[in-house]
XYZ file of C-alpha atoms in Angstrom:
741
model
C -22.490 -16.154 26.175
C -25.416 -14.449 27.883
C -26.473 -13.722 31.404
C -30.058 -14.563 32.363
C -32.091 -12.204 34.538
C -31.564 -14.467 37.538
C -27.822 -14.406 36.954
C -27.946 -10.614 36.733
C -29.734 -10.490 40.068
C -27.054 -12.622 41.644
C -24.315 -10.487 40.205
C -25.858 -7.316 41.626
C -26.369 -9.090 44.940
C -22.649 -9.859 45.119
C -21.843 -6.207 44.416
C -24.150 -5.080 47.205
C -22.730 -7.520 49.731
C -19.187 -6.374 48.977
C -20.001 -2.737 49.830
C -18.236 -1.542 52.977
C -19.740 1.931 53.250
C -21.473 2.583 56.575
C -23.946 4.815 54.829
C -24.696 1.965 52.438
C -25.388 -0.402 55.345
C -27.807 2.085 56.900
C -29.794 2.173 53.658
C -29.555 -1.486 52.619
C -33.254 -1.837 51.926
C -33.334 1.274 49.762
C -30.271 0.155 47.835
C -31.857 -3.180 47.030
C -33.851 -1.362 44.381
C -30.599 -1.035 42.409
C -31.268 -4.597 41.299
C -33.880 -3.190 38.976
C -31.402 -1.032 37.053
C -31.153 -1.737 33.325
C -28.790 -4.296 31.888
C -26.403 -1.808 30.361
C -24.973 -0.881 33.727
C -22.342 -3.586 33.460
C -22.797 -4.935 29.965
C -22.790 -2.119 27.459
C -22.638 -2.855 23.748
C -22.539 0.353 21.680
C -23.703 -1.612 18.618
C -26.938 -2.659 20.311
C -29.799 -0.347 21.214
C -30.059 -1.366 24.824
C -33.192 0.669 25.412
C -35.266 -0.978 22.644
C -33.709 -4.471 22.611
C -36.088 -7.340 23.170
C -35.820 -10.561 25.118
C -34.684 -11.383 28.633
C -31.098 -11.944 27.716
C -28.328 -9.402 27.261
C -25.239 -10.459 25.302
C -21.820 -9.698 26.682
C -19.417 -8.285 24.102
C -15.891 -9.646 23.891
C -14.548 -6.114 24.380
C -16.807 -3.878 26.409
C -15.547 -0.663 24.832
C -13.771 0.202 21.679
C -10.678 2.121 22.636
C -8.491 2.254 25.690
C -9.961 5.455 27.065
C -13.502 4.126 27.171
C -12.501 1.088 29.188
C -12.127 3.249 32.332
C -15.615 4.782 32.392
C -17.930 1.920 33.349
C -15.467 0.199 35.691
C -15.532 3.438 37.645
C -19.324 3.289 37.622
C -19.164 -0.275 38.935
C -16.825 0.825 41.711
C -19.238 3.556 42.762
C -22.127 1.076 42.748
C -20.146 -1.390 44.859
C -18.975 1.105 47.447
C -21.041 4.304 47.041
C -17.658 5.989 47.354
C -18.320 9.677 46.834
C -14.637 10.440 46.358
C -14.541 8.011 43.462
C -17.712 9.494 42.005
C -16.290 13.003 42.149
C -13.421 11.899 39.928
C -16.051 11.433 37.228
C -16.239 15.055 36.047
C -18.852 15.173 33.336
C -17.036 17.583 31.034
C -13.922 15.407 31.193
C -15.893 12.192 30.719
C -17.698 13.642 27.700
C -14.388 14.658 26.134
C -12.809 11.212 26.679
C -15.726 8.841 26.189
C -18.263 10.796 24.211
C -21.440 12.502 25.310
C -23.792 9.541 24.894
C -21.756 7.094 26.992
C -21.018 9.724 29.620
C -24.622 10.759 30.141
C -25.631 7.095 30.554
C -22.898 6.565 33.123
C -23.809 9.676 35.072
C -27.474 8.784 35.159
C -26.606 5.379 36.581
C -24.522 6.956 39.358
C -27.203 9.591 40.053
C -29.853 6.884 40.380
C -27.650 4.837 42.711
C -27.061 7.742 45.074
C -30.737 8.715 44.939
C -31.842 5.269 46.062
C -29.952 5.638 49.337
C -31.160 9.243 49.668
C -27.732 10.818 49.313
C -29.335 14.072 48.223
C -26.302 16.353 48.295
C -24.384 13.916 46.099
C -27.277 13.731 43.625
C -27.486 17.542 43.597
C -23.751 17.906 42.907
C -23.741 15.371 40.062
C -26.787 16.922 38.399
C -25.271 20.373 38.755
C -22.117 19.112 37.031
C -24.138 17.817 34.073
C -26.283 20.961 33.760
C -23.233 23.199 33.820
C -21.892 21.223 30.851
C -25.224 21.513 29.029
C -25.238 25.294 29.497
C -21.583 25.622 28.491
C -22.073 23.836 25.149
C -25.549 25.353 24.585
C -27.488 22.097 24.859
C -31.116 22.139 25.933
C -30.820 21.147 29.573
C -34.538 20.292 29.674
C -33.651 17.140 27.741
C -31.890 15.870 30.860
C -35.324 15.370 32.395
C -36.315 12.930 29.632
C -33.071 10.999 30.021
C -33.581 10.706 33.771
C -37.193 9.726 33.242
C -36.256 6.872 30.898
C -33.712 5.670 33.401
C -36.112 6.014 36.319
C -39.017 4.119 34.815
C -38.181 0.680 36.250
C -37.264 2.036 39.659
C -40.621 3.508 40.674
C -38.900 5.969 43.066
C -37.723 8.883 40.955
C -38.757 11.562 43.472
C -35.346 12.456 44.889
C -33.758 12.795 41.454
C -36.418 15.179 40.216
C -36.507 17.104 43.502
C -32.791 17.729 43.220
C -33.127 18.561 39.519
C -35.674 21.261 40.398
C -33.269 22.648 42.990
C -30.292 22.631 40.604
C -32.220 24.422 37.872
C -33.542 26.941 40.421
C -30.136 27.607 41.954
C -28.664 28.266 38.506
C -31.510 30.686 37.692
C -32.838 28.353 35.001
C -36.309 28.912 36.385
C -38.183 28.063 33.190
C -36.476 24.654 33.248
C -37.203 24.193 36.950
C -40.862 25.040 36.367
C -40.943 22.651 33.404
C -39.641 19.773 35.551
C -42.161 20.598 38.289
C -45.056 20.528 35.799
C -43.867 17.290 34.170
C -43.479 15.587 37.534
C -47.029 16.642 38.469
C -48.314 15.356 35.125
C -46.727 11.984 35.914
C -48.867 11.822 39.049
C -45.895 12.319 41.341
C -45.746 14.907 44.121
C -42.468 16.820 44.501
C -41.212 17.356 48.020
C -42.227 20.572 49.752
C -38.506 21.289 50.195
C -37.880 21.465 46.435
C -41.095 23.458 45.953
C -40.036 25.939 48.614
C -36.638 26.333 46.968
C -38.256 26.955 43.581
C -40.695 29.410 45.198
C -37.841 31.324 46.867
C -35.862 31.560 43.613
C -38.944 32.738 41.712
C -39.398 35.502 44.284
C -35.757 36.541 43.972
C -36.152 36.688 40.175
C -39.301 38.797 40.589
C -41.403 36.268 38.638
C -44.436 37.125 40.690
C -47.059 35.557 38.424
C -45.279 32.197 38.792
C -44.953 32.727 42.546
C -48.668 33.240 42.955
C -49.506 30.310 40.637
C -47.128 27.905 42.399
C -48.404 28.861 45.833
C -52.016 28.317 44.726
C -51.004 24.942 43.247
C -49.460 23.902 46.560
C -52.577 25.016 48.403
C -54.920 23.100 46.114
C -52.977 20.006 45.067
C -50.108 19.633 47.489
C -47.635 19.103 48.840
C -49.198 21.116 51.621
C -47.398 24.380 52.343
C -45.321 24.270 55.500
C -44.074 27.015 57.773
C -41.242 27.848 55.372
C -43.669 28.187 52.458
C -45.849 30.593 54.401
C -42.810 32.531 55.612
C -41.677 33.024 52.004
C -45.133 34.272 50.999
C -45.452 36.547 54.019
C -42.086 38.061 53.086
C -43.381 38.582 49.538
C -46.475 40.428 50.725
C -44.481 42.371 53.312
C -42.224 43.803 50.635
C -45.219 44.860 48.541
C -44.300 42.691 45.539
C -47.827 41.963 44.340
C -49.196 45.441 44.876
C -47.787 48.921 45.289
C -48.981 48.855 48.884
C -48.584 46.016 51.346
C -51.826 44.091 51.727
C -52.258 43.777 55.502
C -55.538 41.861 55.109
C -53.771 39.262 52.960
C -50.978 39.048 55.535
C -53.466 38.328 58.304
C -55.226 35.706 56.185
C -51.934 33.927 55.528
C -51.104 33.869 59.230
C -54.541 32.475 60.080
C -54.402 29.898 57.280
C -51.004 28.691 58.470
C -52.287 28.139 61.993
C -55.479 26.445 60.724
C -53.291 23.994 58.798
C -51.397 23.109 61.959
C -48.213 24.902 60.977
C -46.656 26.757 63.878
C -45.113 30.062 62.743
C -41.424 30.358 63.503
C -39.697 33.422 64.906
C -38.608 34.187 61.328
C -42.258 34.124 60.229
C -43.292 36.451 63.029
C -40.389 38.777 62.243
C -41.463 38.999 58.588
C -45.065 39.701 59.606
C -44.053 42.385 62.107
C -41.725 43.960 59.539
C -44.618 44.066 57.046
C -46.909 45.837 59.501
C -44.212 48.410 60.237
C -43.546 49.018 56.544
C -47.131 50.168 55.979
C -47.094 52.354 59.067
C -48.991 50.051 61.451
C -46.204 50.286 64.011
C -48.600 50.471 66.960
C -50.408 47.360 65.701
C -47.056 45.570 65.327
C -46.140 46.549 68.889
C -49.445 45.236 70.222
C -48.875 41.990 68.310
C -45.397 41.611 69.860
C -46.731 42.225 73.352
C -49.444 39.582 72.937
C -47.006 37.166 71.351
C -44.358 37.531 74.035
C -46.705 35.881 76.554
C -46.350 32.461 74.916
C -43.560 32.765 72.340
C -39.859 33.409 72.727
C -38.993 36.345 70.494
C -35.674 37.740 69.355
C -34.215 41.186 68.877
C -35.181 41.260 65.168
C -38.887 41.475 66.052
C -38.298 44.501 68.275
C -35.816 46.059 65.848
C -38.546 46.294 63.195
C -40.785 48.247 65.589
C -37.925 50.471 66.810
C -37.064 51.224 63.182
C -40.716 51.952 62.401
C -40.993 54.525 65.187
C -37.639 56.096 64.250
C -38.755 56.490 60.641
C -41.819 58.384 61.871
C -39.657 60.576 64.084
C -41.153 59.139 67.299
C -37.907 58.761 69.182
C -39.494 58.647 72.646
C -41.629 55.650 71.648
C -38.610 53.980 70.027
C -36.587 54.459 73.218
C -39.389 53.003 75.331
C -39.540 49.874 73.135
C -35.779 49.644 73.507
C -36.232 49.511 77.309
C -39.213 47.152 77.100
C -37.140 44.771 75.030
C -34.657 44.474 77.863
C -37.383 43.967 80.438
C -38.432 40.820 78.537
C -34.905 39.450 78.765
C -34.027 40.210 75.147
C -30.755 42.066 74.931
C -30.511 44.742 72.248
C -27.952 43.856 69.593
C -25.702 46.074 67.491
C -28.564 46.597 65.016
C -30.938 47.758 67.764
C -28.453 50.392 68.879
C -27.550 51.402 65.324
C -31.228 51.949 64.420
C -31.764 54.149 67.471
C -28.522 56.081 66.898
C -29.606 56.742 63.313
C -33.023 57.919 64.522
C -31.539 60.446 66.945
C -28.924 61.675 64.465
C -31.514 62.227 61.742
C -33.197 64.720 64.030
C -29.899 66.357 64.942
C -29.624 64.873 68.459
C -25.938 64.062 68.141
C -25.308 63.861 71.890
C -27.962 61.145 72.280
C -26.207 59.192 69.562
C -22.860 59.542 71.325
C -24.435 58.428 74.617
C -25.771 55.288 72.937
C -22.304 54.503 71.588
C -20.901 54.694 75.137
C -23.756 52.517 76.410
C -22.938 49.883 73.795
C -19.366 49.720 75.024
C -20.536 49.325 78.635
C -22.759 46.430 77.515
C -19.753 44.793 75.794
C -21.340 45.338 72.376
C -18.785 46.552 69.864
C -20.207 49.382 67.756
C -19.781 48.727 64.062
C -18.775 51.308 61.509
C -22.490 51.359 60.589
C -23.213 52.522 64.154
C -20.866 55.486 63.708
C -22.030 56.404 60.186
C -25.161 58.324 61.328
C -22.976 60.363 63.701
C -20.535 61.211 60.913
C -23.445 62.174 58.679
C -25.104 64.349 61.342
C -21.841 66.171 62.075
C -21.359 66.822 58.344
C -24.853 68.269 58.018
C -24.140 70.595 60.932
C -21.002 71.784 59.168
C -18.786 70.317 61.890
C -16.408 68.854 59.348
C -13.335 69.040 61.595
C -15.100 67.069 64.342
C -16.426 64.536 61.836
C -13.002 64.052 60.228
C -11.343 63.645 63.637
C -13.869 60.985 64.665
C -13.323 59.243 61.332
C -9.542 59.103 61.755
C -9.858 58.025 65.421
C -11.951 55.059 64.290
C -9.182 54.031 61.927
C -6.591 54.439 64.668
C -8.420 51.993 66.994
C -8.685 49.290 64.346
C -11.869 49.953 62.416
C -11.583 49.052 58.746
C -12.909 51.896 56.640
C -15.554 51.238 54.018
C -16.860 53.168 51.025
C -19.966 54.322 52.909
C -18.025 56.149 55.615
C -15.663 57.734 53.096
C -18.568 58.850 50.900
C -20.318 60.447 53.894
C -17.316 62.699 54.546
C -16.699 63.384 50.855
C -20.336 64.437 50.536
C -20.024 66.613 53.643
C -17.005 68.525 52.360
C -18.666 68.942 48.950
C -21.823 70.252 50.623
C -19.858 72.987 52.379
C -17.776 73.853 49.325
C -14.451 72.461 50.581
C -13.576 70.631 47.380
C -9.886 70.425 48.261
C -10.573 68.349 51.380
C -13.086 66.210 49.477
C -10.476 65.463 46.798
C -7.868 64.576 49.444
C -10.296 62.073 50.964
C -10.672 60.347 47.608
C -6.881 60.035 47.457
C -6.838 58.712 51.033
C -9.493 56.168 50.108
C -7.152 54.543 47.577
C -4.448 54.176 50.241
C -6.852 51.951 52.181
C -7.270 49.665 49.146
C -10.713 51.094 48.442
C -11.685 52.025 44.901
C -13.896 55.111 44.588
C -17.302 54.067 43.286
C -19.902 55.933 41.263
C -21.248 57.550 44.463
C -17.824 58.950 45.369
C -17.358 60.477 41.928
C -20.952 61.722 41.799
C -20.515 63.672 45.024
C -17.348 65.307 43.697
C -18.948 66.212 40.366
C -22.028 67.656 42.041
C -19.814 69.606 44.454
C -17.769 71.152 41.642
C -20.929 72.013 39.696
C -22.432 73.720 42.755
C -19.311 75.857 42.912
C -19.634 76.647 39.205
C -16.394 74.761 38.472
C -17.552 72.923 35.368
C -14.030 72.213 34.088
C -13.142 70.440 37.354
C -16.377 68.450 37.203
C -15.551 67.351 33.650
C -12.051 66.342 34.760
C -13.551 64.043 37.414
C -16.028 62.721 34.843
C -13.196 61.792 32.452
C -11.289 60.179 35.336
C -14.331 58.004 36.039
C -14.296 56.727 32.486
C -10.540 56.097 32.597
C -10.732 53.941 35.745
C -13.716 52.014 34.378
C -16.442 53.419 36.641
C -19.478 54.107 34.471
C -21.269 57.314 35.520
C -24.981 57.068 36.167
C -27.409 59.163 34.162
C -28.005 61.181 37.359
C -24.329 62.221 37.379
C -24.504 63.071 33.670
C -27.635 65.146 34.279
C -25.763 67.222 36.868
C -23.057 68.072 34.311
C -25.517 68.735 31.475
C -27.561 70.985 33.762
C -24.429 72.954 34.673
C -23.628 73.375 30.971
C -27.092 74.880 30.542
C -26.784 77.028 33.671
C -23.626 78.608 32.277
C -25.320 79.207 28.946
C -23.564 76.472 26.943
C -26.715 74.879 25.529
C -25.060 73.520 22.390
C -22.309 71.942 24.501
C -24.964 70.363 26.704
C -26.546 68.717 23.662
C -23.122 67.494 22.488
C -22.432 66.092 25.967
C -25.711 64.150 25.868
C -24.622 62.611 22.557
C -21.191 61.702 23.979
C -22.578 59.840 26.998
C -24.747 57.739 24.702
C -21.581 56.494 22.998
C -20.559 55.114 26.411
C -23.853 53.257 26.754
C -25.482 55.786 29.108
C -29.091 56.394 28.103
C -30.606 59.847 28.738
C -33.781 59.746 30.794
C -36.863 61.918 31.115
C -35.096 64.360 33.465
C -32.246 64.847 31.001
C -34.561 66.078 28.280
C -36.751 68.051 30.662
C -34.017 70.393 31.872
C -32.780 70.781 28.293
C -36.281 71.897 27.332
C -36.460 74.155 30.379
C -33.191 75.928 29.641
C -33.879 76.296 25.914
C -37.272 77.815 26.685
C -35.732 80.086 29.301
C -33.293 81.339 26.648
C -36.295 81.931 24.342
C -35.172 79.146 22.019
C -38.487 77.350 22.167
C -38.454 76.406 18.482
C -35.161 74.610 19.055
C -36.615 73.038 22.198
C -39.409 71.627 20.040
C -36.767 69.651 18.136
C -35.984 67.725 21.337
C -39.246 65.739 21.109
C -38.246 63.705 18.019
C -34.910 62.972 19.715
C -36.771 61.581 22.709
C -38.943 59.299 20.586
C -35.838 58.088 18.752
C -34.251 57.093 22.087
C -37.469 55.367 23.272
C -38.053 58.024 25.937
C -41.724 58.943 25.777
C -42.357 62.640 26.440
C -44.573 63.212 29.455
C -47.070 65.913 30.291
C -44.197 67.742 32.050
C -42.225 68.046 28.803
C -45.223 69.296 26.834
C -46.164 71.752 29.597
C -42.611 73.147 29.588
C -42.850 73.746 25.830
C -46.316 75.307 26.149
C -45.042 77.669 28.823
C -42.057 78.585 26.634
C -44.279 79.528 23.681
C -46.707 81.390 25.980
C -43.885 83.513 27.399
C -42.749 84.278 23.867
C -46.259 85.578 23.135
C -46.900 82.721 20.740
C -50.135 81.199 22.030
C -50.903 79.530 18.711
C -47.804 77.307 19.003
C -48.652 76.637 22.656
C -52.085 75.331 21.640
C -50.499 73.183 18.921
C -48.255 71.557 21.484
C -51.301 71.038 23.713
C -53.196 69.382 20.840
C -50.219 67.092 20.148
C -50.129 66.112 23.805
C -53.832 65.202 23.823
C -53.379 63.203 20.627
C -50.820 61.015 22.449
C -53.393 60.343 25.155
C -51.617 62.313 27.883
C -53.798 63.796 30.613
C -53.258 67.519 31.301
C -51.857 68.359 34.735
C -52.539 71.325 37.000
C -49.539 73.078 35.425
C -50.889 72.456 31.914
C -54.284 73.926 32.753
C -52.676 76.883 34.520
C -50.619 77.747 31.421
C -53.746 77.669 29.221
C -55.782 79.681 31.737
C -53.019 82.270 31.897
C -52.938 82.567 28.081
C -56.688 83.181 27.910
C -56.638 85.526 30.903
C -53.891 87.682 29.395
C -55.981 88.028 26.250
C -59.082 88.914 28.276
C -60.924 85.765 27.127
C -62.287 85.028 30.574
C -65.141 82.784 29.434
C -62.604 80.327 27.965
C -60.354 80.671 31.015
C -63.188 79.975 33.442
C -64.402 77.046 31.322
C -60.930 75.498 31.601
C -60.986 76.016 35.371
C -64.279 74.104 35.596
C -62.917 71.326 33.347
C -59.859 71.107 35.547
C -61.814 70.676 38.789
C -64.184 68.128 37.195
C -61.196 65.988 36.223
C -60.181 65.827 39.895
C -57.338 68.338 39.752
C -57.135 71.022 42.429
C -56.197 74.530 41.221
C -53.152 75.863 43.029
C -52.189 79.400 44.045
C -50.719 80.168 40.609
C -53.874 78.973 38.829
C -56.114 81.192 40.950
C -53.727 84.152 40.651
C -53.794 83.864 36.838
C -57.582 83.802 36.474
C -58.205 86.376 39.223
C -55.727 88.686 37.491
C -57.634 88.201 34.237
C -60.993 89.155 35.773
C -59.414 92.141 37.544
C -57.952 93.449 34.283
C -61.374 93.519 32.584
C -62.940 95.079 35.702
C -65.080 92.034 36.602
C -64.391 92.273 40.327
C -67.493 90.265 41.207
C -66.085 87.054 39.675
C -62.588 87.926 40.889
C -63.916 88.229 44.456
C -65.902 84.980 44.195
C -62.777 83.158 43.038
C -60.852 84.676 45.938
C -63.418 83.267 48.355
C -63.379 79.885 46.604
C -59.619 79.865 46.879
C -59.785 80.392 50.642
C -62.508 77.753 50.963
C -60.260 75.190 49.232
C -57.474 75.936 51.700
C -55.291 77.768 49.185
C -53.458 80.746 50.668
C -53.389 83.782 48.339
C -49.914 85.181 47.832
C -48.845 88.794 47.420
C -49.498 88.612 43.644
C -53.128 87.533 44.083
C -53.816 90.166 46.749
C -52.177 92.889 44.649
C -54.292 92.016 41.600
C -57.452 92.318 43.730
C -56.311 95.534 45.445
C -55.467 97.124 42.083
C -58.783 95.973 40.597
C -60.851 97.512 43.404
C -58.724 100.687 43.402
C -59.456 101.190 39.690
C -63.182 100.979 40.512
C -62.588 103.458 43.376
C -63.703 100.816 45.905
C -61.111 101.817 48.472
C -63.138 100.169 51.233
C -62.576 96.757 49.603
C -58.919 97.570 48.920
C -58.377 98.461 52.606
C -60.208 95.286 53.634
C -57.800 93.210 51.512
C -54.741 95.014 52.944
C -55.940 94.139 56.467
C -56.523 90.519 55.403
C -52.993 90.382 54.005
C -51.539 91.512 57.308
C -53.643 88.970 59.256
C -52.387 86.193 56.966
C -48.752 87.352 57.286
C -48.534 88.278 53.604
C -46.316 91.359 53.289
C -47.414 93.962 50.690
C -44.664 94.773 48.192
C -43.919 97.914 46.199
C -46.497 96.958 43.534
C -49.215 96.559 46.178
C -48.419 99.952 47.713
C -48.245 101.584 44.276
C -51.743 100.302 43.420
C -53.075 101.590 46.766
C -51.435 105.014 46.354
C -52.863 105.289 42.839
C -56.308 104.388 44.150
C -56.307 107.101 46.806
C -55.110 109.620 44.243
C -58.034 108.734 41.963
C -60.535 109.739 44.646
C -58.555 112.848 45.621
C -57.289 111.511 48.946
C -53.742 112.816 48.484
C -53.214 112.854 52.245
C -54.083 109.191 52.504
C -51.866 108.400 49.527
C -49.030 110.212 51.298
C -49.630 108.179 54.483
C -49.414 104.929 52.505
C -46.214 106.152 50.875
C -44.672 106.881 54.300
C -45.787 103.490 55.627
C -44.057 101.830 52.680
C -40.800 103.687 53.418
C -41.002 102.796 57.135
C -41.209 99.108 56.174
C -37.968 99.493 54.247
C -39.604 99.138 50.821
C -37.935 101.472 48.342
C -40.136 103.280 45.839
C -39.387 102.232 42.280
C -39.977 104.076 39.007
C -43.584 102.873 38.833
C -44.343 104.169 42.308
C -42.760 107.546 41.511
C -44.719 107.761 38.240
C -47.887 107.130 40.207
C -47.534 110.568 41.856
C -47.365 112.146 38.408
C -50.742 110.880 37.268
C -50.040 107.494 35.682
C -52.123 105.046 37.693
C -51.369 101.851 35.776
C -49.657 99.286 37.984
C -48.699 95.771 37.055
C -46.319 92.933 37.785
C -45.272 93.117 34.136
């Protein structure tokens, strides 16, 4: 017995008429399209390929399903079609259906139900059903993209597949299956369909959150060029992206302005959220005054909220302009916008950062008068400021008073006080606070432990720091590499270099990867202990751990070999650095210049100085001191003096070492007039001569027979509280060589 197409239409019509759902009645016209669903909705024969079968007739099997369990699946589908009863549909859990009736039958049934709900625009129901199916696909490692093809086959006769695919894009996006969501979007576009702007916005937002910026830019351009036209939410998402500097290191203000103008040209009125994002972006790049001007112009025709003003208040506070921030705070009120808890908290933080604790306390009292309850975040800057001042008793009392009046402590407030006690060396109180934290059902985090470890290391209590480190591991809190670096550095500081290397190996067993800083201080300490050859062995270790040595590491090694009077090895390290394509830094050039200067090879030293400046690097005080010292030692005071003048012209202030080298150089040439000129210049520039400077000057006067003047300089030195050392005493016995060693 078969049912003709006309009979099928009548049967579906009876099902539709029987529906009692109010929602169904509201969407009767949309639901009429259900009549076009495929035959297998009610008459399923697993022995017949219902998708490829020919003819206008569909045979009805004597038994619809083989097995008792299968008999319950499609009757439930029929019930949902008759009533659009969501409670009935929710009983149809896909994982359970697949286990009882098989995957193939279950997916067909679910697609039927999804299509039915989509035709009456029950979007949330469609979303939930699709999410149920996709979760099953992911659980059993099936390619969830294939769901698109199944839905497409089912949707072909209906001609209105938009809602299904819109919700599919959303489900994939929400579950972070962004490649799948993008695939569906592209396939839908290839079919000539246009997804809704709502689903596109959701995909765009999720792409931003996943930092897939190339896709974000491409999707936005696609919407601009091919539709659906971006709406206010689309532009708000993109403005937020540019405001946070995602596409470039710096926020592109020009691009922000263009987006705002484009939005208005397209007839989209920016919302308060859009304006807030734009204002926040301007403040982030330092255009706080421009943001303020924008707010003032906007307030004439647009109702703003406290968030707009908060961004500007925060911007001024970050720049230390507390007066301007306070004025905006008042202006906000004058426009009828009441400051909220965030407005006050931002201003309190601004005052406390500059040490104005009383202003912060006054703002807390003002909040209470305005019936605004200060949050624990509002009090945190005060606690922090008191800790920095060393007022730990006051800070602890305030902290406990907050708990007494009902505030629920958080990790941030505890960590502020723990850090304060550690800063001032009161490790006992810091440890007690950690114990107190656990009594408030708070688990110390990596920050809590880090502060304790750093505090113990500052006190030189390495064993205590290691005890805390082991406790971290026991309670399952993984230390950061920064915490590990503190311990390794303390090992080195106490001279346990081998133990430091062992510690670095141990942390790697716990999955903690050493970083560039880890290896740098190891190199530094090994070089300082004149174990530069052993330090050189660190480089292969770095490459093995995929940590590429930087110019800093190579410069540290070069300096170590230079100080060990091994310039050949220093140059080898330099050559290796260049071979890797690393660009020398100011420090690198300074080390090389110093090596040449100490050997009296001033042509090579000066050539390096010229190369350095041509590459855009600016010589610092140490660079100039090294090369000036070199010229002074060979008696070339003309070039030494020219470099001194160049140094001043570049805005570099000579230090006592540079001045002493020049004074000694001129004294050796018996140019006491120039030496006296330099001493006067030192005093004008507030550079105090030291014992080496005075020794050079005394020796100079002795050379020209001015013993009286030498004696006067010696007395001046004593009056300034500078004790004569062995070199100065030797100077009076005829040895005129002075040096910084």
